[in-house]
PDB file of C-alpha atoms in Angstrom:
ATOM      1  CA  GLU A  23     -64.855 -68.839 -31.549  1.00 66.00           C
ATOM      2  CA  ALA A  24     -63.190 -66.199 -29.406  1.00 82.00           C
ATOM      3  CA  GLY A  25     -61.262 -67.418 -26.394  1.00 93.00           C
ATOM      4  CA  VAL A  26     -61.009 -65.966 -22.927  1.00 96.00           C
ATOM      5  CA  THR A  27     -59.906 -62.338 -23.065  1.00 96.00           C
ATOM      6  CA  GLN A  28     -58.259 -60.306 -20.322  1.00 97.00           C
ATOM      7  CA  SER A  29     -57.449 -56.634 -19.918  1.00 97.00           C
ATOM      8  CA  PRO A  30     -55.188 -54.891 -19.494  1.00 97.00           C
ATOM      9  CA  THR A  31     -52.207 -56.903 -20.718  1.00 96.00           C
ATOM     10  CA  HIS A  32     -49.877 -55.103 -18.375  1.00 97.00           C
ATOM     11  CA  LEU A  33     -50.578 -53.027 -15.277  1.00 98.00           C
ATOM     12  CA  ILE A  34     -48.080 -51.075 -13.225  1.00 98.00           C
ATOM     13  CA  LYS A  35     -49.066 -49.801  -9.803  1.00 98.00           C
ATOM     14  CA  THR A  36     -47.344 -48.553  -6.700  1.00 98.00           C
ATOM     15  CA  ARG A  37     -47.570 -50.076  -3.261  1.00 98.00           C
ATOM     16  CA  GLY A  38     -50.816 -49.251  -1.483  1.00 98.00           C
ATOM     17  CA  GLN A  39     -52.793 -48.577  -4.656  1.00 98.00           C
ATOM     18  CA  GLN A  40     -55.695 -50.637  -5.972  1.00 98.00           C
ATOM     19  CA  ALA A  41     -55.669 -52.734  -9.150  1.00 98.00           C
ATOM     20  CA  THR A  42     -58.645 -53.858 -11.231  1.00 98.00           C
ATOM     21  CA  LEU A  43     -58.286 -56.685 -13.711  1.00 98.00           C
ATOM     22  CA  ARG A  44     -60.965 -57.740 -16.156  1.00 98.00           C
ATOM     23  CA  CYS A  45     -61.915 -60.994 -17.841  1.00 98.00           C
ATOM     24  CA  SER A  46     -64.423 -61.994 -20.510  1.00 98.00           C
ATOM     25  CA  PRO A  47     -65.203 -65.716 -20.702  1.00 97.00           C
ATOM     26  CA  ILE A  48     -65.766 -67.826 -23.763  1.00 96.00           C
ATOM     27  CA  SER A  49     -69.282 -67.301 -25.074  1.00 95.00           C
ATOM     28  CA  GLY A  50     -71.682 -69.668 -23.295  1.00 93.00           C
ATOM     29  CA  HIS A  51     -69.403 -70.267 -20.321  1.00 94.00           C
ATOM     30  CA  THR A  52     -70.886 -69.330 -16.970  1.00 93.00           C
ATOM     31  CA  SER A  53     -67.965 -70.088 -14.645  1.00 93.00           C
ATOM     32  CA  VAL A  54     -64.928 -67.852 -14.260  1.00 95.00           C
ATOM     33  CA  TYR A  55     -61.793 -68.629 -12.267  1.00 94.00           C
ATOM     34  CA  TRP A  56     -58.870 -66.468 -11.211  1.00 96.00           C
ATOM     35  CA  TYR A  57     -55.341 -67.735 -10.584  1.00 95.00           C
ATOM     36  CA  GLN A  58     -52.152 -66.049  -9.522  1.00 96.00           C
ATOM     37  CA  GLN A  59     -48.867 -67.165 -11.090  1.00 94.00           C
ATOM     38  CA  ALA A  60     -46.081 -65.582  -9.089  1.00 92.00           C
ATOM     39  CA  LEU A  61     -42.420 -66.324  -9.673  1.00 86.00           C
ATOM     40  CA  GLY A  62     -41.423 -69.411  -7.728  1.00 80.00           C
ATOM     41  CA  LEU A  63     -44.935 -70.048  -6.369  1.00 81.00           C
ATOM     42  CA  GLY A  64     -46.599 -71.793  -9.266  1.00 86.00           C
ATOM     43  CA  LEU A  65     -50.295 -71.473 -10.061  1.00 91.00           C
ATOM     44  CA  GLN A  66     -52.359 -70.547  -7.034  1.00 91.00           C
ATOM     45  CA  PHE A  67     -56.156 -70.678  -7.132  1.00 91.00           C
ATOM     46  CA  LEU A  68     -57.715 -67.351  -6.149  1.00 94.00           C
ATOM     47  CA  LEU A  69     -61.452 -67.280  -6.812  1.00 93.00           C
ATOM     48  CA  TRP A  70     -64.259 -69.084  -8.620  1.00 92.00           C
ATOM     49  CA  TYR A  71     -67.454 -67.382  -9.764  1.00 93.00           C
ATOM     50  CA  ASP A  72     -70.415 -69.239 -11.155  1.00 91.00           C
ATOM     51  CA  GLU A  73     -73.766 -67.778 -12.179  1.00 90.00           C
ATOM     52  CA  GLY A  74     -72.854 -64.482 -10.577  1.00 92.00           C
ATOM     53  CA  GLU A  75     -71.868 -65.845  -7.177  1.00 92.00           C
ATOM     54  CA  GLU A  76     -68.559 -66.577  -5.495  1.00 92.00           C
ATOM     55  CA  ARG A  77     -68.393 -70.384  -5.116  1.00 89.00           C
ATOM     56  CA  ASN A  78     -64.910 -70.995  -3.816  1.00 88.00           C
ATOM     57  CA  ARG A  79     -61.961 -69.008  -2.611  1.00 89.00           C
ATOM     58  CA  GLY A  80     -58.271 -69.823  -2.317  1.00 89.00           C
ATOM     59  CA  ASN A  81     -55.956 -69.006   0.552  1.00 89.00           C
ATOM     60  CA  PHE A  82     -55.618 -65.281  -0.131  1.00 95.00           C
ATOM     61  CA  PRO A  83     -56.325 -62.282   2.124  1.00 96.00           C
ATOM     62  CA  PRO A  84     -59.640 -60.387   1.861  1.00 96.00           C
ATOM     63  CA  ARG A  85     -57.980 -57.550  -0.059  1.00 97.00           C
ATOM     64  CA  PHE A  86     -58.273 -59.876  -3.059  1.00 98.00           C
ATOM     65  CA  SER A  87     -61.888 -59.709  -4.157  1.00 97.00           C
ATOM     66  CA  GLY A  88     -63.947 -59.784  -7.285  1.00 96.00           C
ATOM     67  CA  ARG A  89     -67.309 -60.118  -8.852  1.00 96.00           C
ATOM     68  CA  GLN A  90     -69.087 -61.611 -11.807  1.00 97.00           C
ATOM     69  CA  PHE A  91     -71.460 -59.551 -13.887  1.00 97.00           C
ATOM     70  CA  PRO A  92     -74.788 -60.634 -15.460  1.00 96.00           C
ATOM     71  CA  ASN A  93     -73.018 -61.187 -18.797  1.00 95.00           C
ATOM     72  CA  TYR A  94     -70.623 -63.571 -16.932  1.00 96.00           C
ATOM     73  CA  SER A  95     -67.587 -61.330 -17.343  1.00 97.00           C
ATOM     74  CA  SER A  96     -65.580 -60.863 -14.194  1.00 98.00           C
ATOM     75  CA  GLU A  97     -63.439 -58.376 -12.385  1.00 98.00           C
ATOM     76  CA  LEU A  98     -60.631 -59.032  -9.893  1.00 98.00           C
ATOM     77  CA  ASN A  99     -59.796 -56.262  -7.463  1.00 98.00           C
ATOM     78  CA  VAL A 100     -56.654 -56.148  -5.386  1.00 98.00           C
ATOM     79  CA  ASN A 101     -56.616 -53.482  -2.686  1.00 97.00           C
ATOM     80  CA  ALA A 102     -53.666 -52.107  -0.723  1.00 98.00           C
ATOM     81  CA  LEU A 103     -51.166 -53.545  -3.168  1.00 98.00           C
ATOM     82  CA  GLU A 104     -48.009 -55.105  -1.810  1.00 97.00           C
ATOM     83  CA  LEU A 105     -44.776 -55.814  -3.660  1.00 97.00           C
ATOM     84  CA  GLU A 106     -45.408 -59.561  -3.479  1.00 95.00           C
ATOM     85  CA  ASP A 107     -48.654 -59.124  -5.433  1.00 97.00           C
ATOM     86  CA  SER A 108     -46.521 -58.731  -8.555  1.00 97.00           C
ATOM     87  CA  ALA A 109     -47.500 -61.697 -10.714  1.00 96.00           C
ATOM     88  CA  LEU A 110     -49.269 -62.916 -13.808  1.00 95.00           C
ATOM     89  CA  TYR A 111     -52.994 -63.123 -13.099  1.00 97.00           C
ATOM     90  CA  LEU A 112     -54.752 -65.702 -15.183  1.00 96.00           C
ATOM     91  CA  CYS A 113     -58.462 -65.932 -15.783  1.00 97.00           C
ATOM     92  CA  ALA A 114     -60.138 -69.133 -16.964  1.00 95.00           C
ATOM     93  CA  SER A 115     -63.681 -70.006 -17.924  1.00 95.00           C
ATOM     94  CA  SER A 116     -65.643 -73.219 -18.167  1.00 92.00           C
ATOM     95  CA  LEU A 117     -69.028 -74.359 -19.364  1.00 91.00           C
ATOM     96  CA  GLN A 118     -70.341 -76.080 -16.239  1.00 79.00           C
ATOM     97  CA  GLY A 119     -68.111 -75.282 -13.301  1.00 78.00           C
ATOM     98  CA  ARG A 120     -70.032 -77.444 -10.847  1.00 76.00           C
ATOM     99  CA  LEU A 121     -69.063 -80.556 -12.807  1.00 76.00           C
ATOM    100  CA  SER A 122     -65.749 -81.986 -11.656  1.00 74.00           C
ATOM    101  CA  THR A 123     -65.016 -83.124 -15.216  1.00 81.00           C
ATOM    102  CA  ASP A 124     -65.363 -79.603 -16.594  1.00 85.00           C
ATOM    103  CA  THR A 125     -62.368 -78.182 -18.511  1.00 91.00           C
ATOM    104  CA  GLN A 126     -61.050 -74.725 -17.730  1.00 93.00           C
ATOM    105  CA  TYR A 127     -59.838 -72.603 -20.643  1.00 94.00           C
ATOM    106  CA  PHE A 128     -57.371 -69.857 -19.886  1.00 95.00           C
ATOM    107  CA  GLY A 129     -56.862 -66.331 -21.086  1.00 96.00           C
ATOM    108  CA  PRO A 130     -53.483 -64.747 -21.849  1.00 94.00           C
ATOM    109  CA  GLY A 131     -53.194 -63.144 -18.430  1.00 95.00           C
ATOM    110  CA  THR A 132     -52.569 -59.700 -16.966  1.00 97.00           C
ATOM    111  CA  ARG A 133     -49.045 -58.960 -15.790  1.00 96.00           C
ATOM    112  CA  LEU A 134     -49.308 -56.867 -12.609  1.00 97.00           C
ATOM    113  CA  THR A 135     -46.175 -55.111 -11.430  1.00 97.00           C
ATOM    114  CA  VAL A 136     -46.170 -53.388  -8.049  1.00 98.00           C
ATOM    115  CA  LEU A 137     -43.410 -50.846  -7.495  1.00 96.00           C
TER     116      LEU A 137
ATOM    117  CA  ALA B   3     -55.846 -83.629   0.574  1.00 75.00           C
ATOM    118  CA  GLN B   4     -55.231 -83.395  -3.119  1.00 83.00           C
ATOM    119  CA  SER B   5     -51.746 -82.891  -4.496  1.00 89.00           C
ATOM    120  CA  VAL B   6     -49.830 -83.120  -7.745  1.00 94.00           C
ATOM    121  CA  ALA B   7     -46.113 -83.693  -8.159  1.00 96.00           C
ATOM    122  CA  GLN B   8     -44.044 -83.035 -11.239  1.00 97.00           C
ATOM    123  CA  PRO B   9     -40.699 -84.474 -10.174  1.00 96.00           C
ATOM    124  CA  GLU B  10     -38.620 -82.880 -12.925  1.00 96.00           C
ATOM    125  CA  ASP B  11     -38.067 -79.135 -13.121  1.00 96.00           C
ATOM    126  CA  GLN B  12     -36.726 -79.497 -16.649  1.00 97.00           C
ATOM    127  CA  VAL B  13     -36.691 -82.156 -19.341  1.00 98.00           C
ATOM    128  CA  ASN B  14     -34.254 -81.973 -22.252  1.00 98.00           C
ATOM    129  CA  VAL B  15     -34.964 -83.874 -25.458  1.00 98.00           C
ATOM    130  CA  ALA B  16     -33.466 -83.922 -28.935  1.00 98.00           C
ATOM    131  CA  GLU B  17     -35.814 -83.076 -31.786  1.00 98.00           C
ATOM    132  CA  GLY B  18     -37.344 -86.213 -33.253  1.00 97.00           C
ATOM    133  CA  ASN B  19     -36.915 -88.238 -30.066  1.00 98.00           C
ATOM    134  CA  PRO B  20     -39.828 -89.327 -27.893  1.00 97.00           C
ATOM    135  CA  LEU B  21     -40.570 -87.209 -24.856  1.00 97.00           C
ATOM    136  CA  THR B  22     -42.125 -87.913 -21.467  1.00 98.00           C
ATOM    137  CA  VAL B  23     -43.120 -85.371 -18.829  1.00 98.00           C
ATOM    138  CA  LYS B  24     -43.930 -87.037 -15.525  1.00 98.00           C
ATOM    139  CA  CYS B  25     -46.831 -86.387 -13.173  1.00 98.00           C
ATOM    140  CA  THR B  26     -48.001 -88.188 -10.045  1.00 97.00           C
ATOM    141  CA  TYR B  27     -51.062 -87.328  -8.003  1.00 95.00           C
ATOM    142  CA  SER B  28     -52.754 -87.927  -4.692  1.00 92.00           C
ATOM    143  CA  VAL B  29     -56.532 -87.746  -4.177  1.00 87.00           C
ATOM    144  CA  SER B  30     -59.071 -89.413  -1.906  1.00 83.00           C
ATOM    145  CA  GLY B  31     -61.431 -90.583  -4.611  1.00 82.00           C
ATOM    146  CA  ASN B  32     -61.127 -91.105  -8.333  1.00 84.00           C
ATOM    147  CA  PRO B  33     -58.994 -88.479 -10.047  1.00 89.00           C
ATOM    148  CA  TYR B  34     -59.825 -86.213 -12.922  1.00 91.00           C
ATOM    149  CA  LEU B  35     -56.501 -85.288 -14.527  1.00 94.00           C
ATOM    150  CA  PHE B  36     -55.507 -82.512 -16.909  1.00 96.00           C
ATOM    151  CA  TRP B  37     -52.444 -81.345 -18.837  1.00 98.00           C
ATOM    152  CA  TYR B  38     -51.842 -77.765 -19.888  1.00 97.00           C
ATOM    153  CA  VAL B  39     -48.995 -76.063 -21.758  1.00 97.00           C
ATOM    154  CA  GLN B  40     -47.773 -72.495 -21.309  1.00 95.00           C
ATOM    155  CA  TYR B  41     -45.681 -70.698 -23.895  1.00 92.00           C
ATOM    156  CA  PRO B  42     -43.610 -67.631 -22.856  1.00 84.00           C
ATOM    157  CA  ASN B  43     -45.759 -64.667 -21.827  1.00 76.00           C
ATOM    158  CA  ARG B  44     -48.931 -66.564 -22.648  1.00 80.00           C
ATOM    159  CA  GLY B  45     -51.770 -68.150 -20.748  1.00 86.00           C
ATOM    160  CA  LEU B  46     -52.277 -71.890 -20.360  1.00 92.00           C
ATOM    161  CA  GLN B  47     -53.495 -73.986 -23.263  1.00 95.00           C
ATOM    162  CA  PHE B  48     -55.498 -77.147 -22.583  1.00 95.00           C
ATOM    163  CA  LEU B  49     -53.883 -80.284 -24.018  1.00 97.00           C
ATOM    164  CA  LEU B  50     -55.924 -83.228 -22.757  1.00 97.00           C
ATOM    165  CA  LYS B  51     -57.787 -84.735 -19.815  1.00 95.00           C
ATOM    166  CA  TYR B  52     -58.554 -88.108 -18.274  1.00 95.00           C
ATOM    167  CA  ILE B  53     -61.990 -88.632 -16.804  1.00 91.00           C
ATOM    168  CA  THR B  54     -62.677 -92.350 -17.128  1.00 88.00           C
ATOM    169  CA  GLY B  55     -62.320 -95.205 -19.590  1.00 87.00           C
ATOM    170  CA  ASP B  56     -59.286 -95.891 -21.772  1.00 90.00           C
ATOM    171  CA  ASN B  57     -56.057 -95.299 -19.872  1.00 93.00           C
ATOM    172  CA  LEU B  58     -54.396 -93.759 -22.929  1.00 96.00           C
ATOM    173  CA  VAL B  59     -55.762 -90.318 -23.682  1.00 96.00           C
ATOM    174  CA  LYS B  60     -54.989 -88.492 -26.921  1.00 96.00           C
ATOM    175  CA  GLY B  61     -54.895 -84.711 -27.044  1.00 95.00           C
ATOM    176  CA  SER B  62     -53.839 -81.707 -29.061  1.00 92.00           C
ATOM    177  CA  TYR B  63     -50.623 -81.308 -31.076  1.00 93.00           C
ATOM    178  CA  GLY B  64     -49.856 -85.049 -31.064  1.00 95.00           C
ATOM    179  CA  PHE B  65     -49.621 -85.325 -27.287  1.00 97.00           C
ATOM    180  CA  GLU B  66     -51.013 -88.245 -25.326  1.00 97.00           C
ATOM    181  CA  ALA B  67     -51.024 -89.234 -21.681  1.00 98.00           C
ATOM    182  CA  GLU B  68     -51.189 -92.554 -19.911  1.00 96.00           C
ATOM    183  CA  PHE B  69     -53.203 -92.953 -16.730  1.00 96.00           C
ATOM    184  CA  ASN B  70     -51.840 -95.550 -14.329  1.00 96.00           C
ATOM    185  CA  LYS B  71     -54.009 -96.029 -11.262  1.00 94.00           C
ATOM    186  CA  SER B  72     -51.660 -98.374  -9.401  1.00 94.00           C
ATOM    187  CA  GLN B  73     -48.755 -95.955  -9.759  1.00 96.00           C
ATOM    188  CA  THR B  74     -50.998 -92.873  -9.366  1.00 96.00           C
ATOM    189  CA  SER B  75     -49.359 -91.392 -12.428  1.00 97.00           C
ATOM    190  CA  PHE B  76     -50.457 -89.482 -15.513  1.00 98.00           C
ATOM    191  CA  HIS B  77     -47.367 -89.004 -17.669  1.00 98.00           C
ATOM    192  CA  LEU B  78     -47.495 -86.851 -20.790  1.00 98.00           C
ATOM    193  CA  LYS B  79     -45.911 -88.314 -23.912  1.00 98.00           C
ATOM    194  CA  LYS B  80     -45.195 -87.540 -27.540  1.00 98.00           C
ATOM    195  CA  PRO B  81     -43.591 -89.978 -29.996  1.00 97.00           C
ATOM    196  CA  SER B  82     -41.473 -87.371 -31.803  1.00 97.00           C
ATOM    197  CA  ALA B  83     -40.591 -84.023 -30.207  1.00 97.00           C
ATOM    198  CA  LEU B  84     -40.509 -80.738 -32.094  1.00 97.00           C
ATOM    199  CA  VAL B  85     -38.489 -77.640 -31.225  1.00 96.00           C
ATOM    200  CA  SER B  86     -41.814 -75.796 -31.079  1.00 95.00           C
ATOM    201  CA  ASP B  87     -42.895 -78.084 -28.195  1.00 96.00           C
ATOM    202  CA  SER B  88     -40.449 -76.231 -25.935  1.00 96.00           C
ATOM    203  CA  ALA B  89     -42.620 -74.706 -23.211  1.00 96.00           C
ATOM    204  CA  LEU B  90     -43.760 -75.064 -19.602  1.00 96.00           C
ATOM    205  CA  TYR B  91     -46.076 -77.997 -18.929  1.00 97.00           C
ATOM    206  CA  PHE B  92     -48.510 -78.248 -16.028  1.00 97.00           C
ATOM    207  CA  CYS B  93     -50.334 -81.289 -14.702  1.00 97.00           C
ATOM    208  CA  ALA B  94     -53.515 -80.703 -12.672  1.00 95.00           C
ATOM    209  CA  VAL B  95     -55.960 -82.841 -10.703  1.00 92.00           C
ATOM    210  CA  ARG B  96     -59.440 -82.617  -9.276  1.00 85.00           C
ATOM    211  CA  ASP B  97     -60.898 -85.162  -6.842  1.00 72.00           C
ATOM    212  CA  ALA B  98     -64.175 -86.679  -8.052  1.00 65.00           C
ATOM    213  CA  LEU B  99     -65.305 -87.262  -4.467  1.00 65.00           C
ATOM    214  CA  SER B 100     -65.115 -83.605  -3.581  1.00 61.00           C
ATOM    215  CA  GLY B 101     -67.712 -82.507  -6.066  1.00 54.00           C
ATOM    216  CA  GLY B 102     -67.755 -79.566  -8.397  1.00 53.00           C
ATOM    217  CA  TYR B 103     -66.822 -77.129  -5.680  1.00 62.00           C
ATOM    218  CA  ASN B 104     -63.371 -78.544  -5.409  1.00 64.00           C
ATOM    219  CA  LYS B 105     -60.654 -76.533  -7.051  1.00 79.00           C
ATOM    220  CA  LEU B 106     -58.183 -77.671  -9.686  1.00 86.00           C
ATOM    221  CA  ILE B 107     -54.763 -78.326  -8.135  1.00 90.00           C
ATOM    222  CA  PHE B 108     -51.729 -77.705 -10.327  1.00 93.00           C
ATOM    223  CA  GLY B 109     -48.249 -79.152 -10.180  1.00 95.00           C
ATOM    224  CA  ALA B 110     -45.230 -76.864 -10.109  1.00 95.00           C
ATOM    225  CA  GLY B 111     -44.639 -77.252 -13.823  1.00 96.00           C
ATOM    226  CA  THR B 112     -41.937 -78.890 -15.949  1.00 97.00           C
ATOM    227  CA  ARG B 113     -39.947 -76.945 -18.481  1.00 96.00           C
ATOM    228  CA  LEU B 114     -39.477 -78.910 -21.683  1.00 97.00           C
ATOM    229  CA  ALA B 115     -36.518 -77.962 -23.871  1.00 97.00           C
ATOM    230  CA  VAL B 116     -36.318 -79.595 -27.286  1.00 97.00           C
ATOM    231  CA  HIS B 117     -32.947 -79.149 -28.961  1.00 96.00           C
ATOM    232  CA  PRO B 118     -32.460 -79.187 -32.747  1.00 94.00           C
TER     233      PRO B 118
END
């Protein structure tokens, strides 16, 4: 069974540009989560999508946004990039996100570098 | 508010010795607890979780974790460490009272170094 996939693996942008990151969940999973792993800041929850809708959002500015498509894949968009947005962005998926016991399975991540 | 603490930034163990990576948590209701491992330049891999029942949970790659409600701890253990276990380990918690809309909270991570 294929795991969570993310593309691209690496992304280099300059300050002020926009970045788009993509995620495909494990087959059958309907929930997708996005996390930011920046140096020294640990894993920070960004967004949760379930059944096509945004269900929860972390403490990030509105320039971080995303969506979930009918096939449950997801896209994270970061507008007006700042240097501190440089991080590893991890996507996770789960089978039943509205269950507190649900396990999240992670993809390999996209390394975003902002110059 | 929920929180997770991993008190050790790094744990050093000799190969073949038992290892323990510590985690303590704080939630309002009953906790759901998770351990993940991250190898260099990779995503997180799920190791095990505690939901309810037996306090000793067995997971992948020979790892286990012990839930202790009175000490609000969920320490990760392995009887005999391997060099290949060297990685970054994350503990995470979700509060059962907050429902499915509550996010998973991660600790800061503990780097495990197993020496030959």
